[in-house]
Structure formats: structure tokens, C-alpha cells
Coordinates of C-alpha atoms in Angstrom, one line a residue:
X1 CA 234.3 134.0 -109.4
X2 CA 234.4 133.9 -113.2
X3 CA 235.3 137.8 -114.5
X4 CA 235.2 138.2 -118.8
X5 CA 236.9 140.9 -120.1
X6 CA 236.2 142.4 -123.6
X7 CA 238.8 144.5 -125.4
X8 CA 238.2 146.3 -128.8
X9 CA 241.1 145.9 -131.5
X10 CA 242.6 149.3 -132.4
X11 CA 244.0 151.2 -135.0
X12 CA 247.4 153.1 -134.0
X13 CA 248.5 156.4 -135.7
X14 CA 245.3 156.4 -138.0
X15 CA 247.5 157.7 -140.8
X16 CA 249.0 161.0 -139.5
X17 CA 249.2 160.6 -135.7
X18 CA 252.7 158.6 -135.7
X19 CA 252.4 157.2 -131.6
X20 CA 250.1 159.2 -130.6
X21 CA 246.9 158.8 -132.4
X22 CA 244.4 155.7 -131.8
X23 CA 241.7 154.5 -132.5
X24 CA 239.5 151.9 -131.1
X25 CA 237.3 149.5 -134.0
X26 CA 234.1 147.2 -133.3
X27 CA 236.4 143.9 -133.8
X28 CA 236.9 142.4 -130.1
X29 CA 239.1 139.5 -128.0
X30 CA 237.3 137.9 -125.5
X31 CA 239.5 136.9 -122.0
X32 CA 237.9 134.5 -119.2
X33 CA 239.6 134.5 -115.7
X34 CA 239.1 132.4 -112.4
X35 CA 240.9 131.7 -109.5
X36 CA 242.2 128.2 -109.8
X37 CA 244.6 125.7 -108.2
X38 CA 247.2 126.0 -110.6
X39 CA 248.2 128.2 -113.9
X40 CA 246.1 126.8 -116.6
X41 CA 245.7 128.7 -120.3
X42 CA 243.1 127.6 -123.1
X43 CA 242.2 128.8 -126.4
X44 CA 245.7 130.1 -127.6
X45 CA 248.7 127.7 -129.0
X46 CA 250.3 125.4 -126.5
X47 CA 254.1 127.4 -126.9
X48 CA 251.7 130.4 -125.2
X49 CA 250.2 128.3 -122.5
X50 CA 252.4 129.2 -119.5
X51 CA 254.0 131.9 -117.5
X52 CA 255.1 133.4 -120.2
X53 CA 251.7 134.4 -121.8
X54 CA 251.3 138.1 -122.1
X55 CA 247.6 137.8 -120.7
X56 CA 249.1 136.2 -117.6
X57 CA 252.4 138.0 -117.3
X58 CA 250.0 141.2 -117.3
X59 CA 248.1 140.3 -114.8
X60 CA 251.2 139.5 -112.9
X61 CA 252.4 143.0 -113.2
X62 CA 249.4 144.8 -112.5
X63 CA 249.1 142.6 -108.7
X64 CA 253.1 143.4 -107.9
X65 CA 252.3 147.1 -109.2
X66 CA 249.9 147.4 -106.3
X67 CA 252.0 144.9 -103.8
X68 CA 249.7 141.7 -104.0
X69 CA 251.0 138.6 -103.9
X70 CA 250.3 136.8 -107.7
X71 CA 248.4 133.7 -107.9
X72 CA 246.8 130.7 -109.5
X73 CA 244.4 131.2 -112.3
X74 CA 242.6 129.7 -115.1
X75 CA 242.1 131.9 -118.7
X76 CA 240.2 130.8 -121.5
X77 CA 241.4 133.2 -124.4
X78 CA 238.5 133.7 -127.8
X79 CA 240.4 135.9 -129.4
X80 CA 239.2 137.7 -132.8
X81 CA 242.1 140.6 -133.3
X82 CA 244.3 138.8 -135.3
X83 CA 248.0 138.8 -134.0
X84 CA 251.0 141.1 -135.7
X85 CA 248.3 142.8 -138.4
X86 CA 248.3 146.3 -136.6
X87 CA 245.4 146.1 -134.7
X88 CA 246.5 146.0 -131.4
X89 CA 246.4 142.5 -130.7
X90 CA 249.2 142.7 -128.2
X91 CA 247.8 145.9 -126.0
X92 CA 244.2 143.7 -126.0
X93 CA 246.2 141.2 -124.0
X94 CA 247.9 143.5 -121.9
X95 CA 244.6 145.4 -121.0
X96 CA 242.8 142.0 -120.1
X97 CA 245.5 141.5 -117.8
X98 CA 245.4 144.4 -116.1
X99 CA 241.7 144.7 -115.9
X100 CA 241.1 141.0 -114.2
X101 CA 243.7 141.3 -111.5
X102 CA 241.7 144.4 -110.3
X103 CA 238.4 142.5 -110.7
X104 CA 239.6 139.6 -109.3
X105 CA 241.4 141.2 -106.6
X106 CA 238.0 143.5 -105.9
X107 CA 239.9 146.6 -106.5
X108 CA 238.7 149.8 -108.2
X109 CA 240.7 151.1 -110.9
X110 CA 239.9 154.1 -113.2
X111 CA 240.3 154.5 -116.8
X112 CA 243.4 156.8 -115.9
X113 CA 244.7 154.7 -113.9
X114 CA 244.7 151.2 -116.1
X115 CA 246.3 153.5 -119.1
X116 CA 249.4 154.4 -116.7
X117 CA 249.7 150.5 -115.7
X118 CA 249.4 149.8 -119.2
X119 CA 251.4 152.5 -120.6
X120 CA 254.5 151.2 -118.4
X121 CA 254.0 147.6 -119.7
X122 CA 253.8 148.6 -123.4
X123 CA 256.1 151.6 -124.0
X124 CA 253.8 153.6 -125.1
X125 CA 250.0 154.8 -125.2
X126 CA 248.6 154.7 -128.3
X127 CA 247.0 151.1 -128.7
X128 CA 246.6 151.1 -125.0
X129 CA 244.6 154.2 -124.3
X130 CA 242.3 153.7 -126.6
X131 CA 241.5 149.9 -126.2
X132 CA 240.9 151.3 -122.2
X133 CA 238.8 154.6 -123.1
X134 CA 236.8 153.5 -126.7
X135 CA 236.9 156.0 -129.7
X136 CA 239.7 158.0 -130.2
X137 CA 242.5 159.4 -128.7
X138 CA 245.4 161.3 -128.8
X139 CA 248.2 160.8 -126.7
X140 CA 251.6 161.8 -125.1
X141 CA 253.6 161.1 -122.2
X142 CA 255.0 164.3 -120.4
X143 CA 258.7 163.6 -119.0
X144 CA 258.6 162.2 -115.4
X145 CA 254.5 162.1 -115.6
X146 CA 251.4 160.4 -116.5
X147 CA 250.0 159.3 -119.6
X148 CA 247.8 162.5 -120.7
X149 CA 244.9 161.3 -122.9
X150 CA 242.4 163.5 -124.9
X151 CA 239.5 161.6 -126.2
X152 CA 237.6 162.4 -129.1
X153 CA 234.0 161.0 -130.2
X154 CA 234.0 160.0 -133.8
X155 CA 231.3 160.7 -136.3
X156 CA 228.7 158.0 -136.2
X157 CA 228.6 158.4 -140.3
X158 CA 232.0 156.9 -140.6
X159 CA 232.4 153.2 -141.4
X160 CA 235.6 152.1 -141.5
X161 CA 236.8 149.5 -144.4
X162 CA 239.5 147.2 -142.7
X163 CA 242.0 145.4 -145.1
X164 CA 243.8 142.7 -143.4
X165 CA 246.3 140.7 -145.4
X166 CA 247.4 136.9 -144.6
X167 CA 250.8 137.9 -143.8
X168 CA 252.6 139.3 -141.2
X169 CA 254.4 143.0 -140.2
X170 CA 256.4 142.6 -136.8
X171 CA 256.5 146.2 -135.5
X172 CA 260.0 145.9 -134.7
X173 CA 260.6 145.7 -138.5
X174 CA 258.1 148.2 -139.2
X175 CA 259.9 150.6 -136.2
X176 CA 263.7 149.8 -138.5
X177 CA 262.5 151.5 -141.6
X178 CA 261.2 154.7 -140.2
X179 CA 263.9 157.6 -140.1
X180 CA 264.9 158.9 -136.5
X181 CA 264.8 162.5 -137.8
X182 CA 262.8 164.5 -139.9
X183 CA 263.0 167.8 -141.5
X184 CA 261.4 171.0 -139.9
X185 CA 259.1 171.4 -142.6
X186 CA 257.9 167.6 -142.4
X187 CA 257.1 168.2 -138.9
X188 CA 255.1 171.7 -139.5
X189 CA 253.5 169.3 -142.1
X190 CA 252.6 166.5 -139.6
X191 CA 251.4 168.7 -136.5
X192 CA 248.6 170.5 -138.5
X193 CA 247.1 167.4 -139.9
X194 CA 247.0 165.6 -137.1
X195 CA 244.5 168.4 -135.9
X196 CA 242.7 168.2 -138.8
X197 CA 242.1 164.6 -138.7
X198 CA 241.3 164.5 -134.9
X199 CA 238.8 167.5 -135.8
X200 CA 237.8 165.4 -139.5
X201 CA 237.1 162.3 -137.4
X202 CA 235.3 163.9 -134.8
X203 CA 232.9 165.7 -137.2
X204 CA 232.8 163.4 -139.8
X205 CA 234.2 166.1 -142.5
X206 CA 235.1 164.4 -145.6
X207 CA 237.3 167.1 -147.0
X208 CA 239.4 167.2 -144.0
X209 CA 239.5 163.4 -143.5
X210 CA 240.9 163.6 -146.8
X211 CA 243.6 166.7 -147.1
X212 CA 244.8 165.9 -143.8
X213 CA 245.4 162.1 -144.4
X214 CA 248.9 162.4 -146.1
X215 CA 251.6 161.2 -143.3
X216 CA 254.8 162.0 -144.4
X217 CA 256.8 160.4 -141.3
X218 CA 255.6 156.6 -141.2
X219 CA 253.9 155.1 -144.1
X220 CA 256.1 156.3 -147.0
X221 CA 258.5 154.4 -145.6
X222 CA 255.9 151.0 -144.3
X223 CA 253.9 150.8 -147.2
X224 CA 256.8 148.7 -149.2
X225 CA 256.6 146.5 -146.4
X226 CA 253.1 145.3 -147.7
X227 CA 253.0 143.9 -151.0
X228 CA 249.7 144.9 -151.9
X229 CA 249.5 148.3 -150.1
X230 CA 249.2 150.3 -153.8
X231 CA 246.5 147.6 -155.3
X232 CA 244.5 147.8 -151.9
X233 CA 244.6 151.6 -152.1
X234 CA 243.8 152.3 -156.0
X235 CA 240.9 150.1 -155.4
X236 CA 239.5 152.1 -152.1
X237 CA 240.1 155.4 -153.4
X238 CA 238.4 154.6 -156.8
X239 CA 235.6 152.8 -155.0
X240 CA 234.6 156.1 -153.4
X241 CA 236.9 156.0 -149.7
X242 CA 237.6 159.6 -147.9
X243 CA 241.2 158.0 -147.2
X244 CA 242.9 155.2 -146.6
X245 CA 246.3 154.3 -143.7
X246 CA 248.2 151.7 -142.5
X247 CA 247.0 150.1 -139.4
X248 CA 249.6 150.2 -136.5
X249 CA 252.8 148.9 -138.3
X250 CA 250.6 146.9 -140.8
X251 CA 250.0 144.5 -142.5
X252 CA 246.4 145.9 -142.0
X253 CA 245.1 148.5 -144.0
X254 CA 241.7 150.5 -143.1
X255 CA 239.8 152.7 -145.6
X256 CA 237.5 155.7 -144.5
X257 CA 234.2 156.1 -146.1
X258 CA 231.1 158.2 -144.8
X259 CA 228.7 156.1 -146.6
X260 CA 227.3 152.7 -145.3
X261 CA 226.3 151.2 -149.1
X262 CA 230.3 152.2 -150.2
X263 CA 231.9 150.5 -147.3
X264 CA 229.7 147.3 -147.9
X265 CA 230.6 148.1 -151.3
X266 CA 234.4 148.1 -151.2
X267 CA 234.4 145.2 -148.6
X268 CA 232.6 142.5 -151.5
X269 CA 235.2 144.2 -154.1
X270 CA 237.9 143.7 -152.1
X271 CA 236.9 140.5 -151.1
X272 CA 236.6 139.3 -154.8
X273 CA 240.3 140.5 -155.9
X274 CA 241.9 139.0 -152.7
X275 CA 240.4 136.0 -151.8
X276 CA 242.9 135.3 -149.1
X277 CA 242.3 138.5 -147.2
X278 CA 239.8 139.0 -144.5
X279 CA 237.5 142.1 -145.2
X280 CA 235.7 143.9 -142.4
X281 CA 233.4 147.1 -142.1
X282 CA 234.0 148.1 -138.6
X283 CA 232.5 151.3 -136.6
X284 CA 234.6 152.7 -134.0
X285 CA 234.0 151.4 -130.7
X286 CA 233.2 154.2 -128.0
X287 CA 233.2 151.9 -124.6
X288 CA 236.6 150.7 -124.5
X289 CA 237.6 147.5 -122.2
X290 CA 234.3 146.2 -120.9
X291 CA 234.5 143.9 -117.4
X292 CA 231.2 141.4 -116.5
X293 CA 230.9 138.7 -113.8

């Protein structure tokens, strides 16, 4: 039996939401899985074509999570989320994991469920839980509990322009220049805006996109770790975006606009001044993880 998975990229804190906003994007990785005689990976490097392949050590995890027995399979990997660019890259390959050792295994997992496995292989929810549900969600993690997720449908009016550079962030560089504590009045800052852009996102409310947009915890702090983070943003926020954040832990960036012709727009202008960049208008993706045989 030959199971695909699909998995949408995804956008982590979407400016405001530090680890616990997400957002999944119309920009997918494709996964192939059969049973097979022995352990056999294609369409990745060769230094990722063994046991130690996140794909494969996901799937691994998700069979000893339910007490099977792991075993032998092929994986042809087409994937389209470029790696270490804050788009969730990583969580993609957990989620395919996760999602063919139940297929393959005939097993019947829920949405909840495959955020919990995935939750406990990642750290933490906020690629993972939108990549498995589509649009966007907020997360948290109660002490001693379960993943709890609240998902929100995004305007259909919003295009999203997605900046990504041809360099690299590692998020465990990105995690080293964020301060471990903030002030009070930062955090009164942060927790109303991170209702107003869940609300702004969900309504399509330009205003509120816009005034609640201004993270104070994260991206002061990220943006000097990409180069071209003030040239990219100047030019979106001239061109006509509602707003514009950093992408995970970068080096992506992704510009909110409510108008179609503007994002098309911005993508050819942004094109022209950075040749080496790759410029997508993306729509957020509302199905999450898709499984076909």
C-alpha cells in the first residue's frame, strides 16, 4: 500500500503570538510511504538518507507511542518548504511521520490526537498544530495536559506576500537573542495584540492587522539577524502591505495585504530588487495535513 501525505508550510508567531500563534500558508511538502524490505529514502541529500531522517525517526516514534513494533519502509520526499527559513519545514516532516505510521498501520487518529504526538516530538505546538488543523491557531500547553488548540478561520481577502531570503536562520540562534524576561508593561502590550490580530486575521480588518502587528518580545531582537529585514519592509509597507513579521525564527519574511493586484504587486517588486530571493503570494491553507492512498 502506497499512502502520500501532504503538509502545508507554516508561519510561527505571525508577528505578535511569540510560540503560540500559527499559521498554516498554501506552500506544501509532499511525503510517499510504503512498506518495503528494507529502509530506503529518496528525494532528500544522501547525509539524510537513513535512520536518522526526521521523516523516518517520526514515524518511529509515533509506532513505539502506540506499542507497535517499527518496520521497513520506503519514502520518496518532494519537498517545497524550504529548510531553516521559518516556515516550518521541520514540523512538515514530523507531521508526515506521524500521519503514515497510522495510515500504514490502519489506525485512526484525530486531529487532537496527532498535535499531542507531535507536540511531544517538537517541544512545542505552534508549527505543529497548525500544519495538522489548516488556518490558524493559537496555542498553549497546560502543565501536566494536552496540547489545547483554538482555531481560527482567516479572511479569504488576505493574501499573504512571503519574502524568503537565500540564507539561513537556525532557530537555535534565533531562540539565543530573545530575552528570557520581559517587563510587565511589555507583556500587557503583547497579550492584547495578540487578540487583536487573531480577531484582525479572522475578519480581515485592516486597521487591526495593522495596530496590533508591533511585537515587542521577538523580532526587535531577530530582525538584525536578517540582513535585509529593513529594505524588505520599507518596500512592503510603501507598496501598500497591512503589516509585515518575521516567519518562525526567519530568514522568511511575509507581508499582509487585503488586495490581490498589491500582493502580485509587491511580489514582481520584490522580485526585481532581490533577484536571489524567492517571492511567493500564498493564501492560508484551511485543511491542514491531507492523507490519500
Amino acid at each position: 500500500m502506497s499512502v502520500k501525505i501532504s503538509v502545508p508550510a507554516t508561519s510561527a508567531n505571525v508577528g505578535i503570538g511569540f510560540d503560540c500563534l500559527g499559521m498554516a500558508v498554501t506552500l506544501y511538502s509532499h511525503f510517499t510511504f510504503d512498506r518495503a524490505e528494507a529502509l530506503t529514502i529518496t528525494g532528500c541529500p544522501e547525509e539524510f538518507c537513513n535512520q536518522d531522517n526526521l521523516v523516518y525517526r517520526s514515524f518511529v516514534a509515533a509506532l513505539e507511542h502506540w506499542g507497535e513494533a517499527p518496520f521497513p519502509i520506503s519514502i520518496h520526499i518532494d519537498a517545497h518548504i524550504p529548510v531553516a527559513r521559518g516556515l516550518g519545514s521541520s514540523s512538515a516532516c514530523t507531521v508526515a511521520g506521524i500521519m503514515a505510521a497510522a495510515a500504514l498501520t490502519g489506525r485512526i487518529i484525530g486531529r487532537q490526537e496527532a498535535v499531542s504526538i507531535a507536540t511531544a516530538m517538537e517541544g512545542h505546538p505552534d508549527n505543529v498544530a497548525p500544519a495538522i488543523m489548516g488556518s490558524l491557531v493559537c496555542s498553549y500547553t497546560p502543565e501536566g495536559d494536552l496540547p489545547q488548540c483554538i482555531r481560527y478561520d482567516v479572511n479569504h481577502h488576505l493574501h499573504f506576500v512571503t519574502v524568503i531570503p537565500p540564507y539561513e536562520v537556525h532557530t537555535e540562534d534565533a531562540r539565543k537573542v530573545v530575552p528570557h524576561t520581559v517587563s510587565l508593561h511589555d507583556a500587557v502590550w503583547q497579550m492584547g495584540r495578540i487578540s487583536g490580530m487573531a480577531r484582525g486575521l479572522e475578519t480581515g480588518d485592516a486597521k487591526l492587522i495593522a495596530t496590533a502587528c508591533q511585537d515587542r518580545i521577538q523580532e526587535p531582537y531577530r530582525k538584525d539577524l536578517i540582513p535585509d529585514y529593513d529594505a524588505v519592509r520599507d518596500l512592503c509597507m510603501a507598496g501598500g502591505a497591512i503589516a509585515l513579521w518575521i516567519s518562525g525564527s526567519g530568514s522568511t519574511m511575509m507581508a499582509a495585504t487585503d488586495d490581490g493586484l498589491i500582493a502580485e504587486s509587491l511580489r514582481a517588486r520584490i522580485q526585481s530588487m532581490f533577484p536571489d530571493f524567492e517571492v511567493l503570494v500564498l493564501d492560508c491553507d484551511t485543511k491542514g495535513v491531507q492523507i490519500s492512498l
